[in-house]
């Protein structure tokens, strides 16, 4: 019987303690082996909370632990490149929070380092592991809504008053495009099954928030006249929706990026009526951990190779360049 994949968690951010650590604990293929912070007080408290035997006061100590097979990295965006590469050099498989870095160049460096070290690298876009996405793709391939034409995506929330939030630090990779715009962008690439050709984005850069983009709206052009129209924001009323538009119908997906068990349904409007589809429920964070472990053990191929993260960063870079320069930016794939 295969022993579980032993995870070390590098940092005690809310995404780690609130979602990913419970997901690893829930997985039948992985186990929480150790947790590290920049000081023992926090890591010891978190270790006790989750029943983890090992707590470290530095990330370096975690990487030196021979009983840690893989690390989960929830650190601020500007630290991803350094610690992914250092983890790879220490022989650890790496599950890194999205966005994987600050640029496509950084993402390519990380992918190369992990391939050289012979370790698996994955970007933590948990929503893509929810069982309703394979179901959505099957429905699109069936032709029920005709030929695919466009996708609309929205992901907004308002935490503008949280002045200490790392998302409001420009040099740390803050801003709404990096934080949540990456979701509709990656979803469009997934559902269209092609790479974009150009992007035009307009954004609100806030001087109150270190000049990060607090709201962005854009058009992403895909081959064949297909398009994504999206909006993302950290200073707007909370909203989350994905709409897929075809020649004969459309699919409306509430909570496309955070659905779990009781909110996994979506709706197909076609043929003059509406059909509710109750997709199988699941914790997408646990599904992500299971796929990661299966890939490490060679039991199943990864759903997404590291090169997918590089391509998503290319699109994010284009969107940021477009917003900063108030211009259309073309992508060469």
Short mmCIF file of N, CA and C in Angstrom, two decimals, residues 130-255:
data_model
loop_
_atom_site.label_atom_id
_atom_site.label_comp_id
_atom_site.label_asym_id
_atom_site.label_seq_id
_atom_site.Cartn_x
_atom_site.Cartn_y
_atom_site.Cartn_z
N UNK A 130 -12.51 20.79 -9.45
CA UNK A 130 -13.88 20.45 -9.06
C UNK A 130 -14.52 19.61 -10.16
N UNK A 131 -15.29 18.57 -9.81
CA UNK A 131 -15.85 17.67 -10.83
C UNK A 131 -16.81 18.31 -11.81
N UNK A 132 -17.28 19.53 -11.55
CA UNK A 132 -18.20 20.10 -12.53
C UNK A 132 -17.48 20.62 -13.77
N UNK A 133 -16.15 20.84 -13.72
CA UNK A 133 -15.48 21.34 -14.91
C UNK A 133 -15.33 20.27 -16.01
N UNK A 134 -14.97 19.03 -15.69
CA UNK A 134 -15.04 18.00 -16.74
C UNK A 134 -16.46 17.83 -17.29
N UNK A 135 -17.46 17.98 -16.43
CA UNK A 135 -18.85 17.89 -16.88
C UNK A 135 -19.19 19.04 -17.82
N UNK A 136 -18.75 20.24 -17.49
CA UNK A 136 -18.97 21.39 -18.36
C UNK A 136 -18.32 21.18 -19.73
N UNK A 137 -17.10 20.69 -19.73
CA UNK A 137 -16.41 20.47 -21.00
C UNK A 137 -17.12 19.42 -21.85
N UNK A 138 -17.65 18.39 -21.20
CA UNK A 138 -18.39 17.36 -21.93
C UNK A 138 -19.66 17.94 -22.55
N UNK A 139 -20.35 18.81 -21.82
CA UNK A 139 -21.57 19.45 -22.35
C UNK A 139 -21.23 20.34 -23.53
N UNK A 140 -20.14 21.08 -23.44
CA UNK A 140 -19.73 21.92 -24.56
C UNK A 140 -19.41 21.08 -25.79
N UNK A 141 -18.74 19.95 -25.58
CA UNK A 141 -18.39 19.08 -26.70
C UNK A 141 -19.62 18.39 -27.31
N UNK A 142 -20.68 18.25 -26.50
CA UNK A 142 -21.90 17.59 -26.99
C UNK A 142 -22.67 18.44 -27.99
N UNK A 143 -22.43 19.75 -27.99
CA UNK A 143 -23.14 20.64 -28.89
C UNK A 143 -24.48 21.11 -28.38
N UNK A 144 -24.78 20.88 -27.11
CA UNK A 144 -26.08 21.26 -26.57
C UNK A 144 -26.35 22.75 -26.68
N UNK A 145 -25.32 23.59 -26.56
CA UNK A 145 -25.54 25.04 -26.72
C UNK A 145 -24.96 25.53 -28.05
N UNK A 146 -24.74 24.60 -28.99
CA UNK A 146 -24.22 24.96 -30.30
C UNK A 146 -22.74 25.26 -30.27
N UNK A 147 -22.32 26.07 -31.23
CA UNK A 147 -20.91 26.44 -31.29
C UNK A 147 -20.56 27.47 -30.23
N UNK A 148 -19.40 27.33 -29.64
CA UNK A 148 -18.95 28.24 -28.59
C UNK A 148 -18.59 29.59 -29.20
N UNK A 149 -19.05 30.67 -28.55
CA UNK A 149 -18.81 32.01 -29.08
C UNK A 149 -18.06 32.92 -28.10
N UNK A 150 -18.51 32.97 -26.85
CA UNK A 150 -17.91 33.92 -25.92
C UNK A 150 -18.08 33.44 -24.49
N UNK A 151 -17.24 33.99 -23.62
CA UNK A 151 -17.32 33.72 -22.18
C UNK A 151 -17.30 35.06 -21.45
N UNK A 152 -18.14 35.18 -20.44
CA UNK A 152 -18.14 36.35 -19.56
C UNK A 152 -17.81 35.88 -18.15
N UNK A 153 -16.92 36.58 -17.49
CA UNK A 153 -16.53 36.18 -16.15
C UNK A 153 -16.42 37.36 -15.20
N UNK A 154 -16.93 37.18 -13.98
CA UNK A 154 -16.84 38.22 -12.96
C UNK A 154 -16.36 37.61 -11.65
N UNK A 155 -15.45 38.31 -10.99
CA UNK A 155 -14.99 37.91 -9.67
C UNK A 155 -14.59 39.20 -8.94
N UNK A 156 -15.44 39.64 -8.01
CA UNK A 156 -15.18 40.87 -7.27
C UNK A 156 -15.50 40.70 -5.80
N UNK A 157 -14.84 41.48 -4.98
CA UNK A 157 -15.15 41.60 -3.55
C UNK A 157 -14.63 42.94 -3.08
N UNK A 158 -14.96 43.32 -1.85
CA UNK A 158 -14.55 44.62 -1.34
C UNK A 158 -13.86 44.47 0.02
N UNK A 159 -12.53 44.59 0.01
CA UNK A 159 -11.81 44.65 1.28
C UNK A 159 -10.86 45.84 1.29
N UNK A 160 -11.28 46.92 0.63
CA UNK A 160 -10.44 48.10 0.45
C UNK A 160 -10.03 48.74 1.77
N UNK A 161 -10.80 48.50 2.82
CA UNK A 161 -10.48 49.12 4.11
C UNK A 161 -9.37 48.41 4.88
N UNK A 162 -8.99 47.21 4.40
CA UNK A 162 -7.95 46.43 5.09
C UNK A 162 -6.57 46.92 4.66
N UNK A 163 -6.13 48.02 5.24
CA UNK A 163 -4.94 48.72 4.75
C UNK A 163 -3.66 47.91 4.85
N UNK A 164 -3.61 46.90 5.71
CA UNK A 164 -2.38 46.12 5.88
C UNK A 164 -2.32 44.89 4.98
N UNK A 165 -3.31 44.71 4.14
CA UNK A 165 -3.38 43.51 3.31
C UNK A 165 -2.23 43.45 2.31
N UNK A 166 -1.62 42.27 2.19
CA UNK A 166 -0.49 42.11 1.26
C UNK A 166 -0.92 42.31 -0.19
N UNK A 167 -2.21 42.18 -0.47
CA UNK A 167 -2.70 42.38 -1.84
C UNK A 167 -2.61 43.83 -2.27
N UNK A 168 -2.36 44.72 -1.32
CA UNK A 168 -2.26 46.14 -1.64
C UNK A 168 -0.80 46.62 -1.67
N UNK A 169 0.13 45.71 -1.80
CA UNK A 169 1.54 46.06 -1.90
C UNK A 169 2.01 45.81 -3.33
N UNK A 170 2.31 46.88 -4.04
CA UNK A 170 2.63 46.77 -5.46
C UNK A 170 3.83 45.86 -5.73
N UNK A 171 4.92 46.05 -4.98
CA UNK A 171 6.14 45.28 -5.23
C UNK A 171 6.00 43.83 -4.80
N UNK A 172 4.97 43.51 -4.05
CA UNK A 172 4.74 42.14 -3.62
C UNK A 172 3.82 41.38 -4.57
N UNK A 173 3.46 41.98 -5.69
CA UNK A 173 2.56 41.33 -6.63
C UNK A 173 1.11 41.49 -6.23
N UNK A 174 0.78 42.70 -5.72
CA UNK A 174 -0.59 42.96 -5.33
C UNK A 174 -1.45 43.36 -6.52
N UNK A 175 -2.74 43.51 -6.25
CA UNK A 175 -3.67 43.93 -7.29
C UNK A 175 -4.70 42.87 -7.62
N UNK A 176 -5.81 43.32 -8.19
CA UNK A 176 -6.93 42.41 -8.45
C UNK A 176 -6.66 41.42 -9.58
N UNK A 177 -5.88 41.83 -10.57
CA UNK A 177 -5.58 40.89 -11.67
C UNK A 177 -4.79 39.70 -11.16
N UNK A 178 -3.74 39.94 -10.38
CA UNK A 178 -2.97 38.85 -9.81
C UNK A 178 -3.81 38.01 -8.85
N UNK A 179 -4.64 38.67 -8.04
CA UNK A 179 -5.35 37.96 -6.98
C UNK A 179 -6.54 37.15 -7.49
N UNK A 180 -7.43 37.77 -8.26
CA UNK A 180 -8.64 37.07 -8.68
C UNK A 180 -8.92 37.16 -10.18
N UNK A 181 -8.31 38.12 -10.88
CA UNK A 181 -8.48 38.16 -12.33
C UNK A 181 -7.94 36.92 -13.00
N UNK A 182 -6.95 36.31 -12.35
CA UNK A 182 -6.36 35.09 -12.90
C UNK A 182 -7.38 33.96 -13.00
N UNK A 183 -8.47 34.01 -12.24
CA UNK A 183 -9.48 32.95 -12.30
C UNK A 183 -10.27 32.97 -13.62
N UNK A 184 -10.95 34.04 -13.97
CA UNK A 184 -11.64 34.02 -15.27
C UNK A 184 -10.68 33.88 -16.45
N UNK A 185 -9.46 34.41 -16.32
CA UNK A 185 -8.49 34.26 -17.41
C UNK A 185 -8.14 32.78 -17.61
N UNK A 186 -7.85 32.08 -16.53
CA UNK A 186 -7.49 30.67 -16.66
C UNK A 186 -8.71 29.84 -17.07
N UNK A 187 -9.91 30.22 -16.61
CA UNK A 187 -11.11 29.48 -16.97
C UNK A 187 -11.39 29.57 -18.47
N UNK A 188 -11.18 30.75 -19.04
CA UNK A 188 -11.40 30.91 -20.48
C UNK A 188 -10.42 30.07 -21.28
N UNK A 189 -9.17 30.05 -20.85
CA UNK A 189 -8.18 29.21 -21.54
C UNK A 189 -8.57 27.74 -21.44
N UNK A 190 -9.06 27.34 -20.27
CA UNK A 190 -9.46 25.95 -20.06
C UNK A 190 -10.65 25.58 -20.94
N UNK A 191 -11.68 26.43 -20.98
CA UNK A 191 -12.91 26.08 -21.68
C UNK A 191 -12.80 26.27 -23.19
N UNK A 192 -12.07 27.29 -23.65
CA UNK A 192 -11.85 27.44 -25.09
C UNK A 192 -10.87 26.39 -25.60
N UNK A 193 -9.94 25.97 -24.76
CA UNK A 193 -8.95 24.98 -25.18
C UNK A 193 -7.90 25.55 -26.12
N UNK A 194 -7.76 26.87 -26.13
CA UNK A 194 -6.76 27.53 -26.99
C UNK A 194 -6.11 28.65 -26.19
N UNK A 195 -5.04 29.21 -26.75
CA UNK A 195 -4.35 30.31 -26.10
C UNK A 195 -4.76 31.64 -26.72
N UNK A 196 -4.83 32.71 -25.92
CA UNK A 196 -5.31 34.00 -26.41
C UNK A 196 -4.34 34.67 -27.36
N UNK A 197 -4.91 35.60 -28.16
CA UNK A 197 -4.11 36.33 -29.14
C UNK A 197 -3.83 37.78 -28.72
N UNK A 198 -4.73 38.36 -27.92
CA UNK A 198 -4.54 39.76 -27.53
C UNK A 198 -5.41 40.07 -26.32
N UNK A 199 -5.06 41.16 -25.62
CA UNK A 199 -5.82 41.58 -24.44
C UNK A 199 -5.89 43.10 -24.39
N UNK A 200 -7.06 43.60 -24.01
CA UNK A 200 -7.25 45.03 -23.78
C UNK A 200 -7.93 45.20 -22.43
N UNK A 201 -7.28 45.88 -21.51
CA UNK A 201 -7.77 45.97 -20.14
C UNK A 201 -7.73 47.42 -19.65
N UNK A 202 -8.79 47.81 -18.95
CA UNK A 202 -8.86 49.11 -18.31
C UNK A 202 -8.95 48.88 -16.81
N UNK A 203 -8.18 49.64 -16.02
CA UNK A 203 -8.11 49.37 -14.59
C UNK A 203 -8.14 50.64 -13.76
N UNK A 204 -8.58 50.49 -12.52
CA UNK A 204 -8.51 51.54 -11.51
C UNK A 204 -7.28 51.29 -10.66
N UNK A 205 -6.25 52.12 -10.82
CA UNK A 205 -5.05 52.05 -10.00
C UNK A 205 -5.23 53.05 -8.85
N UNK A 206 -5.24 52.55 -7.63
CA UNK A 206 -5.59 53.37 -6.49
C UNK A 206 -4.36 53.88 -5.74
N UNK A 207 -4.23 55.20 -5.62
CA UNK A 207 -3.14 55.77 -4.85
C UNK A 207 -3.30 55.48 -3.35
N UNK A 208 -4.51 55.14 -2.93
CA UNK A 208 -4.75 54.78 -1.53
C UNK A 208 -4.25 53.37 -1.21
N UNK A 209 -3.94 52.60 -2.26
CA UNK A 209 -3.55 51.20 -2.08
C UNK A 209 -2.25 50.90 -2.84
N UNK A 210 -1.28 51.80 -2.71
CA UNK A 210 0.05 51.60 -3.29
C UNK A 210 0.00 51.44 -4.80
N UNK A 211 -1.01 52.04 -5.42
CA UNK A 211 -1.15 52.05 -6.88
C UNK A 211 -1.35 50.68 -7.51
N UNK A 212 -1.88 49.72 -6.74
CA UNK A 212 -2.25 48.45 -7.37
C UNK A 212 -3.59 48.62 -8.06
N UNK A 213 -3.89 47.70 -8.99
CA UNK A 213 -5.19 47.73 -9.67
C UNK A 213 -6.26 47.17 -8.73
N UNK A 214 -7.15 48.03 -8.30
CA UNK A 214 -8.21 47.62 -7.38
C UNK A 214 -9.45 47.14 -8.14
N UNK A 215 -9.51 47.45 -9.42
CA UNK A 215 -10.60 46.99 -10.28
C UNK A 215 -10.08 46.95 -11.70
N UNK A 216 -10.46 45.93 -12.44
CA UNK A 216 -10.03 45.83 -13.84
C UNK A 216 -11.13 45.19 -14.65
N UNK A 217 -11.30 45.67 -15.87
CA UNK A 217 -12.27 45.11 -16.82
C UNK A 217 -11.56 44.93 -18.15
N UNK A 218 -11.85 43.83 -18.82
CA UNK A 218 -11.09 43.60 -20.04
C UNK A 218 -11.74 42.71 -21.07
N UNK A 219 -11.14 42.76 -22.24
CA UNK A 219 -11.49 41.90 -23.37
C UNK A 219 -10.27 41.10 -23.75
N UNK A 220 -10.40 39.78 -23.78
CA UNK A 220 -9.31 38.90 -24.22
C UNK A 220 -9.75 38.21 -25.50
N UNK A 221 -8.95 38.35 -26.53
CA UNK A 221 -9.27 37.80 -27.85
C UNK A 221 -8.65 36.41 -28.00
N UNK A 222 -9.48 35.46 -28.43
CA UNK A 222 -9.02 34.09 -28.69
C UNK A 222 -9.17 33.79 -30.18
N UNK A 223 -8.48 32.77 -30.69
CA UNK A 223 -8.62 32.42 -32.10
C UNK A 223 -10.07 32.13 -32.49
N UNK A 224 -10.37 32.34 -33.76
CA UNK A 224 -11.69 32.04 -34.27
C UNK A 224 -12.75 33.05 -33.90
N UNK A 225 -12.35 34.24 -33.48
CA UNK A 225 -13.32 35.25 -33.10
C UNK A 225 -13.92 35.06 -31.72
N UNK A 226 -13.41 34.10 -30.95
CA UNK A 226 -13.89 33.87 -29.59
C UNK A 226 -13.34 34.95 -28.66
N UNK A 227 -14.06 35.22 -27.57
CA UNK A 227 -13.60 36.26 -26.67
C UNK A 227 -14.02 35.98 -25.24
N UNK A 228 -13.22 36.51 -24.32
CA UNK A 228 -13.56 36.57 -22.90
C UNK A 228 -13.75 38.04 -22.53
N UNK A 229 -14.89 38.35 -21.93
CA UNK A 229 -15.11 39.66 -21.34
C UNK A 229 -15.14 39.44 -19.83
N UNK A 230 -14.28 40.15 -19.10
CA UNK A 230 -14.17 39.86 -17.67
C UNK A 230 -14.07 41.13 -16.85
N UNK A 231 -14.34 40.97 -15.55
CA UNK A 231 -14.11 42.03 -14.58
C UNK A 231 -13.63 41.39 -13.29
N UNK A 232 -12.73 42.06 -12.62
CA UNK A 232 -12.23 41.59 -11.34
C UNK A 232 -11.98 42.80 -10.46
N UNK A 233 -12.18 42.65 -9.17
CA UNK A 233 -11.99 43.82 -8.32
C UNK A 233 -11.93 43.47 -6.85
N UNK A 234 -11.16 44.27 -6.13
CA UNK A 234 -11.06 44.15 -4.67
C UNK A 234 -11.69 45.36 -3.98
N UNK A 235 -12.36 46.20 -4.79
CA UNK A 235 -13.01 47.39 -4.27
C UNK A 235 -14.35 47.55 -4.99
N UNK A 236 -15.12 46.48 -4.97
CA UNK A 236 -16.42 46.44 -5.65
C UNK A 236 -17.33 45.46 -4.92
N UNK A 237 -18.61 45.58 -5.16
CA UNK A 237 -19.56 44.68 -4.51
C UNK A 237 -19.25 43.23 -4.88
N UNK A 238 -19.38 42.34 -3.92
CA UNK A 238 -19.01 40.93 -4.13
C UNK A 238 -19.87 40.28 -5.20
N UNK A 239 -19.21 39.68 -6.17
CA UNK A 239 -19.93 39.01 -7.26
C UNK A 239 -19.03 37.95 -7.87
N UNK A 240 -19.64 36.84 -8.25
CA UNK A 240 -18.90 35.76 -8.88
C UNK A 240 -19.82 35.05 -9.85
N UNK A 241 -19.44 35.02 -11.13
CA UNK A 241 -20.29 34.42 -12.16
C UNK A 241 -19.46 34.11 -13.40
N UNK A 242 -19.80 33.00 -14.04
CA UNK A 242 -19.20 32.65 -15.32
C UNK A 242 -20.34 32.29 -16.26
N UNK A 243 -20.33 32.87 -17.44
CA UNK A 243 -21.38 32.61 -18.43
C UNK A 243 -20.72 32.19 -19.74
N UNK A 244 -21.16 31.05 -20.26
CA UNK A 244 -20.62 30.52 -21.51
C UNK A 244 -21.70 30.68 -22.58
N UNK A 245 -21.40 31.38 -23.65
CA UNK A 245 -22.39 31.73 -24.66
C UNK A 245 -22.11 30.95 -25.94
N UNK A 246 -23.13 30.23 -26.42
CA UNK A 246 -23.03 29.48 -27.66
C UNK A 246 -24.00 29.99 -28.69
N UNK A 247 -24.01 29.36 -29.85
CA UNK A 247 -24.92 29.79 -30.93
C UNK A 247 -26.36 29.38 -30.67
N UNK A 248 -26.57 28.33 -29.87
CA UNK A 248 -27.92 27.82 -29.63
C UNK A 248 -28.34 27.87 -28.16
N UNK A 249 -27.49 28.43 -27.31
CA UNK A 249 -27.83 28.47 -25.90
C UNK A 249 -26.69 29.04 -25.09
N UNK A 250 -26.86 29.02 -23.78
CA UNK A 250 -25.80 29.52 -22.90
C UNK A 250 -25.82 28.73 -21.59
N UNK A 251 -24.69 28.76 -20.89
CA UNK A 251 -24.56 28.10 -19.59
C UNK A 251 -24.21 29.17 -18.56
N UNK A 252 -24.96 29.20 -17.50
CA UNK A 252 -24.71 30.14 -16.41
C UNK A 252 -24.19 29.37 -15.20
N UNK A 253 -23.03 29.77 -14.70
CA UNK A 253 -22.37 29.05 -13.61
C UNK A 253 -22.22 29.98 -12.40
N UNK A 254 -23.10 29.84 -11.42
CA UNK A 254 -22.91 30.62 -10.19
C UNK A 254 -21.72 30.07 -9.40
N UNK A 255 -21.07 30.91 -8.66
CA UNK A 255 -19.92 30.50 -7.85
C UNK A 255 -18.95 29.60 -8.63
#
